[in-house]
Amino acid sequence: ITLGLYHLIVVSGGHLSFFCHYLEKLTKNQKLIFGFLFLFTMANQLQAACLRSFLQWVIQKRKFHFLNNTRDEIILTISLCLFLSPQFYKSVSFQLSCSASLALQCSSLVHDKNTIYKNLSQAALCTLFTAPILMQIQPCLSCLILPSHIFLLSFFEGESTP
């Protein structure tokens, strides 16, 4: 929490992303992957970030024609989560998960082949989008937020991120 990495470790839905990434390496059967991810989401008791990540994965796989881009998919996912469980709006986990997803989507608009610049923009946007929410938990955030984001985002780059 102090480092501002709480959303990357637990609440971003990254645990579902990592699970999905390795399942896709093991099998190309999307129905089997869906089943495993559904069970994983249920085992996590439909936790806000895990549910958001699962629904976003489903929406991305379905490729709805009325959605123009990933940003639209994220907004639809957030809306569905709030429709299914309106109390999520109070969940810091859900707020961090949504803000981190939106930050990563915004950073994907940076089309730069320089990995360092791309990681820096991802880290800066994640920090910018999540810091106000993290300050609800930890009023004094560490000056290590940006460097730790840069390190961890570059470490996890290449993993799928629903």
PDB file of C-alpha atoms in Angstrom:
ATOM      1  CA  ILE A   1       0.000   0.000   0.000  1.00  0.00           C
ATOM      2  CA  THR A   2       2.769   2.431   0.944  1.00  0.00           C
ATOM      3  CA  LEU A   3       4.520   1.842  -2.382  1.00  0.00           C
ATOM      4  CA  GLY A   4       1.282   2.304  -4.320  1.00  0.00           C
ATOM      5  CA  LEU A   5       1.508  -1.198  -5.794  1.00  0.00           C
ATOM      6  CA  TYR A   6      -1.508  -2.672  -4.079  1.00  0.00           C
ATOM      7  CA  HIS A   7      -3.550  -2.663  -7.301  1.00  0.00           C
ATOM      8  CA  LEU A   8      -0.805  -4.455  -9.257  1.00  0.00           C
ATOM      9  CA  ILE A   9      -0.423  -7.260  -6.763  1.00  0.00           C
ATOM     10  CA  VAL A  10      -3.958  -8.005  -5.616  1.00  0.00           C
ATOM     11  CA  VAL A  11      -6.749  -5.845  -6.917  1.00  0.00           C
ATOM     12  CA  SER A  12      -6.000  -5.339 -10.586  1.00  0.00           C
ATOM     13  CA  GLY A  13      -7.268  -8.774 -11.501  1.00  0.00           C
ATOM     14  CA  GLY A  14      -3.674  -9.632 -12.355  1.00  0.00           C
ATOM     15  CA  HIS A  15      -3.989 -12.971 -10.606  1.00  0.00           C
ATOM     16  CA  LEU A  16      -6.673 -13.935 -13.134  1.00  0.00           C
ATOM     17  CA  SER A  17      -4.513 -12.551 -15.959  1.00  0.00           C
ATOM     18  CA  PHE A  18      -1.535 -14.676 -14.972  1.00  0.00           C
ATOM     19  CA  PHE A  19      -3.738 -17.762 -14.647  1.00  0.00           C
ATOM     20  CA  CYS A  20      -5.273 -17.052 -18.067  1.00  0.00           C
ATOM     21  CA  HIS A  21      -1.857 -16.502 -19.646  1.00  0.00           C
ATOM     22  CA  TYR A  22      -0.612 -19.926 -18.544  1.00  0.00           C
ATOM     23  CA  LEU A  23      -3.871 -21.672 -19.446  1.00  0.00           C
ATOM     24  CA  GLU A  24      -3.614 -20.280 -22.975  1.00  0.00           C
ATOM     25  CA  LYS A  25      -0.109 -21.735 -23.227  1.00  0.00           C
ATOM     26  CA  LEU A  26      -1.428 -25.152 -22.160  1.00  0.00           C
ATOM     27  CA  THR A  27      -4.549 -25.275 -24.311  1.00  0.00           C
ATOM     28  CA  LYS A  28      -6.231 -23.350 -27.115  1.00  0.00           C
ATOM     29  CA  ASN A  29      -9.677 -24.627 -26.081  1.00  0.00           C
ATOM     30  CA  GLN A  30     -11.490 -21.396 -25.158  1.00  0.00           C
ATOM     31  CA  LYS A  31     -14.396 -23.248 -23.514  1.00  0.00           C
ATOM     32  CA  LEU A  32     -12.009 -25.049 -21.184  1.00  0.00           C
ATOM     33  CA  ILE A  33     -10.195 -21.791 -20.387  1.00  0.00           C
ATOM     34  CA  PHE A  34     -13.562 -20.101 -19.761  1.00  0.00           C
ATOM     35  CA  GLY A  35     -14.529 -22.912 -17.371  1.00  0.00           C
ATOM     36  CA  PHE A  36     -11.274 -22.656 -15.411  1.00  0.00           C
ATOM     37  CA  LEU A  37     -11.461 -18.862 -15.226  1.00  0.00           C
ATOM     38  CA  PHE A  38     -15.110 -19.013 -14.168  1.00  0.00           C
ATOM     39  CA  LEU A  39     -14.273 -21.494 -11.398  1.00  0.00           C
ATOM     40  CA  PHE A  40     -11.296 -19.373 -10.361  1.00  0.00           C
ATOM     41  CA  THR A  41     -13.545 -16.291 -10.164  1.00  0.00           C
ATOM     42  CA  MET A  42     -16.095 -18.244  -8.119  1.00  0.00           C
ATOM     43  CA  ALA A  43     -13.335 -19.572  -5.827  1.00  0.00           C
ATOM     44  CA  ASN A  44     -12.368 -15.937  -5.242  1.00  0.00           C
ATOM     45  CA  GLN A  45     -15.979 -15.396  -4.112  1.00  0.00           C
ATOM     46  CA  LEU A  46     -16.699 -13.025  -7.010  1.00  0.00           C
ATOM     47  CA  GLN A  47     -14.221 -10.554  -5.551  1.00  0.00           C
ATOM     48  CA  ALA A  48     -14.626  -7.192  -7.304  1.00  0.00           C
ATOM     49  CA  ALA A  49     -11.317  -7.034  -9.186  1.00  0.00           C
ATOM     50  CA  CYS A  50     -11.397 -10.702 -10.160  1.00  0.00           C
ATOM     51  CA  LEU A  51     -14.977 -10.401 -11.444  1.00  0.00           C
ATOM     52  CA  ARG A  52     -14.067  -7.246 -13.394  1.00  0.00           C
ATOM     53  CA  SER A  53     -11.073  -8.977 -14.929  1.00  0.00           C
ATOM     54  CA  PHE A  54     -13.101 -12.099 -15.802  1.00  0.00           C
ATOM     55  CA  LEU A  55     -15.907 -10.101 -17.429  1.00  0.00           C
ATOM     56  CA  GLN A  56     -13.408  -8.040 -19.398  1.00  0.00           C
ATOM     57  CA  TRP A  57     -11.758 -11.256 -20.637  1.00  0.00           C
ATOM     58  CA  VAL A  58     -15.178 -12.606 -21.727  1.00  0.00           C
ATOM     59  CA  ILE A  59     -16.051  -9.342 -23.502  1.00  0.00           C
ATOM     60  CA  GLN A  60     -12.674  -9.269 -25.276  1.00  0.00           C
ATOM     61  CA  LYS A  61     -13.123 -12.860 -26.479  1.00  0.00           C
ATOM     62  CA  ARG A  62     -16.690 -12.259 -27.708  1.00  0.00           C
ATOM     63  CA  LYS A  63     -15.631  -9.256 -29.854  1.00  0.00           C
ATOM     64  CA  PHE A  64     -18.900  -7.364 -29.775  1.00  0.00           C
ATOM     65  CA  HIS A  65     -19.387  -5.304 -32.944  1.00  0.00           C
ATOM     66  CA  PHE A  66     -20.785  -2.268 -31.132  1.00  0.00           C
ATOM     67  CA  LEU A  67     -17.559  -1.861 -29.132  1.00  0.00           C
ATOM     68  CA  ASN A  68     -15.027   0.218 -31.019  1.00  0.00           C
ATOM     69  CA  ASN A  69     -11.958  -0.305 -28.862  1.00  0.00           C
ATOM     70  CA  THR A  70     -10.568  -1.622 -25.588  1.00  0.00           C
ATOM     71  CA  ARG A  71     -11.639   1.533 -23.767  1.00  0.00           C
ATOM     72  CA  ASP A  72     -15.262   0.734 -24.673  1.00  0.00           C
ATOM     73  CA  GLU A  73     -14.736  -2.831 -23.409  1.00  0.00           C
ATOM     74  CA  ILE A  74     -13.432  -1.510 -20.091  1.00  0.00           C
ATOM     75  CA  ILE A  75     -16.367   0.869 -19.695  1.00  0.00           C
ATOM     76  CA  LEU A  76     -18.857  -1.909 -20.521  1.00  0.00           C
ATOM     77  CA  THR A  77     -17.118  -4.214 -18.044  1.00  0.00           C
ATOM     78  CA  ILE A  78     -17.249  -1.610 -15.271  1.00  0.00           C
ATOM     79  CA  SER A  79     -20.932  -0.959 -16.020  1.00  0.00           C
ATOM     80  CA  LEU A  80     -21.753  -4.678 -15.932  1.00  0.00           C
ATOM     81  CA  CYS A  81     -19.954  -5.109 -12.615  1.00  0.00           C
ATOM     82  CA  LEU A  82     -21.852  -2.206 -11.097  1.00  0.00           C
ATOM     83  CA  PHE A  83     -25.117  -3.576 -12.484  1.00  0.00           C
ATOM     84  CA  LEU A  84     -24.423  -7.032 -10.999  1.00  0.00           C
ATOM     85  CA  SER A  85     -23.219  -5.650  -7.677  1.00  0.00           C
ATOM     86  CA  PRO A  86     -23.996  -1.965  -7.074  1.00  0.00           C
ATOM     87  CA  GLN A  87     -22.082  -1.943  -3.771  1.00  0.00           C
ATOM     88  CA  PHE A  88     -18.826  -2.301  -5.742  1.00  0.00           C
ATOM     89  CA  TYR A  89     -18.784   1.479  -6.133  1.00  0.00           C
ATOM     90  CA  LYS A  90     -17.637   1.633  -2.471  1.00  0.00           C
ATOM     91  CA  SER A  91     -14.960  -1.041  -2.926  1.00  0.00           C
ATOM     92  CA  VAL A  92     -11.403   0.308  -2.964  1.00  0.00           C
ATOM     93  CA  SER A  93     -10.395  -2.927  -4.681  1.00  0.00           C
ATOM     94  CA  PHE A  94     -12.863  -2.276  -7.499  1.00  0.00           C
ATOM     95  CA  GLN A  95     -11.897   1.397  -7.792  1.00  0.00           C
ATOM     96  CA  LEU A  96      -8.201   0.525  -8.045  1.00  0.00           C
ATOM     97  CA  SER A  97      -8.861  -2.263 -10.517  1.00  0.00           C
ATOM     98  CA  CYS A  98     -10.886   0.010 -12.788  1.00  0.00           C
ATOM     99  CA  SER A  99      -8.488   2.923 -12.559  1.00  0.00           C
ATOM    100  CA  ALA A 100      -5.457   0.712 -13.250  1.00  0.00           C
ATOM    101  CA  SER A 101      -7.194  -0.813 -16.290  1.00  0.00           C
ATOM    102  CA  LEU A 102      -8.085   2.606 -17.642  1.00  0.00           C
ATOM    103  CA  ALA A 103      -4.549   3.865 -17.011  1.00  0.00           C
ATOM    104  CA  LEU A 104      -3.038   0.917 -18.883  1.00  0.00           C
ATOM    105  CA  GLN A 105      -5.479   1.479 -21.736  1.00  0.00           C
ATOM    106  CA  CYS A 106      -4.533   5.153 -21.925  1.00  0.00           C
ATOM    107  CA  SER A 107      -0.843   4.246 -21.873  1.00  0.00           C
ATOM    108  CA  SER A 108      -1.374   1.849 -24.785  1.00  0.00           C
ATOM    109  CA  LEU A 109      -2.067   4.929 -26.907  1.00  0.00           C
ATOM    110  CA  VAL A 110       1.636   5.746 -26.605  1.00  0.00           C
ATOM    111  CA  HIS A 111       3.050   4.151 -29.733  1.00  0.00           C
ATOM    112  CA  ASP A 112       6.727   4.262 -28.977  1.00  0.00           C
ATOM    113  CA  LYS A 113       9.202   1.491 -29.709  1.00  0.00           C
ATOM    114  CA  ASN A 114      11.380   2.700 -26.837  1.00  0.00           C
ATOM    115  CA  THR A 115      10.527   0.266 -24.024  1.00  0.00           C
ATOM    116  CA  ILE A 116      11.849   2.576 -21.317  1.00  0.00           C
ATOM    117  CA  TYR A 117       9.630   5.455 -22.476  1.00  0.00           C
ATOM    118  CA  LYS A 118       6.618   3.142 -22.775  1.00  0.00           C
ATOM    119  CA  ASN A 119       7.186   1.699 -19.267  1.00  0.00           C
ATOM    120  CA  LEU A 120       7.620   5.189 -17.881  1.00  0.00           C
ATOM    121  CA  SER A 121       4.330   6.334 -19.421  1.00  0.00           C
ATOM    122  CA  GLN A 122       2.539   3.231 -18.068  1.00  0.00           C
ATOM    123  CA  ALA A 123       3.978   3.790 -14.612  1.00  0.00           C
ATOM    124  CA  ALA A 124       3.170   7.493 -14.615  1.00  0.00           C
ATOM    125  CA  LEU A 125      -0.433   6.940 -15.692  1.00  0.00           C
ATOM    126  CA  CYS A 126      -0.982   4.083 -13.226  1.00  0.00           C
ATOM    127  CA  THR A 127       0.382   6.291 -10.468  1.00  0.00           C
ATOM    128  CA  LEU A 128      -1.724   9.262 -11.574  1.00  0.00           C
ATOM    129  CA  PHE A 129      -4.931   7.208 -11.821  1.00  0.00           C
ATOM    130  CA  THR A 130      -4.521   5.161  -8.626  1.00  0.00           C
ATOM    131  CA  ALA A 131      -2.777   7.527  -6.188  1.00  0.00           C
ATOM    132  CA  PRO A 132      -5.944   9.450  -5.227  1.00  0.00           C
ATOM    133  CA  ILE A 133      -7.666   6.171  -4.347  1.00  0.00           C
ATOM    134  CA  LEU A 134      -4.635   4.798  -2.500  1.00  0.00           C
ATOM    135  CA  MET A 135      -4.520   7.967  -0.449  1.00  0.00           C
ATOM    136  CA  GLN A 136      -7.848   6.921   1.094  1.00  0.00           C
ATOM    137  CA  ILE A 137      -5.974   3.982   2.637  1.00  0.00           C
ATOM    138  CA  GLN A 138      -2.531   5.496   3.166  1.00  0.00           C
ATOM    139  CA  PRO A 139      -2.598   9.315   3.454  1.00  0.00           C
ATOM    140  CA  CYS A 140       1.154   9.639   2.900  1.00  0.00           C
ATOM    141  CA  LEU A 141       2.342   7.753  -0.164  1.00  0.00           C
ATOM    142  CA  SER A 142       5.982   6.886  -0.678  1.00  0.00           C
ATOM    143  CA  CYS A 143       8.195   8.674  -3.175  1.00  0.00           C
ATOM    144  CA  LEU A 144       9.006   5.169  -4.441  1.00  0.00           C
ATOM    145  CA  ILE A 145       5.614   4.812  -6.147  1.00  0.00           C
ATOM    146  CA  LEU A 146       6.786   5.822  -9.626  1.00  0.00           C
ATOM    147  CA  PRO A 147      10.101   3.851  -9.558  1.00  0.00           C
ATOM    148  CA  SER A 148       8.354   0.744  -8.210  1.00  0.00           C
ATOM    149  CA  HIS A 149       5.658   1.009 -10.903  1.00  0.00           C
ATOM    150  CA  ILE A 150       8.341   1.315 -13.580  1.00  0.00           C
ATOM    151  CA  PHE A 151      10.126  -1.777 -12.277  1.00  0.00           C
ATOM    152  CA  LEU A 152       7.051  -3.964 -11.836  1.00  0.00           C
ATOM    153  CA  LEU A 153       5.294  -2.934 -15.041  1.00  0.00           C
ATOM    154  CA  SER A 154       8.424  -3.690 -17.039  1.00  0.00           C
ATOM    155  CA  PHE A 155       8.768  -6.997 -15.158  1.00  0.00           C
ATOM    156  CA  PHE A 156       5.200  -8.035 -15.993  1.00  0.00           C
ATOM    157  CA  GLU A 157       5.248  -6.655 -19.559  1.00  0.00           C
ATOM    158  CA  GLY A 158       4.231  -9.287 -22.044  1.00  0.00           C
ATOM    159  CA  GLU A 159       1.694 -10.882 -19.714  1.00  0.00           C
ATOM    160  CA  SER A 160      -1.906 -10.563 -20.791  1.00  0.00           C
ATOM    161  CA  THR A 161      -3.789  -7.892 -18.845  1.00  0.00           C
ATOM    162  CA  PRO A 162      -7.541  -8.133 -18.733  1.00  0.00           C
TER     163      PRO A 162
END
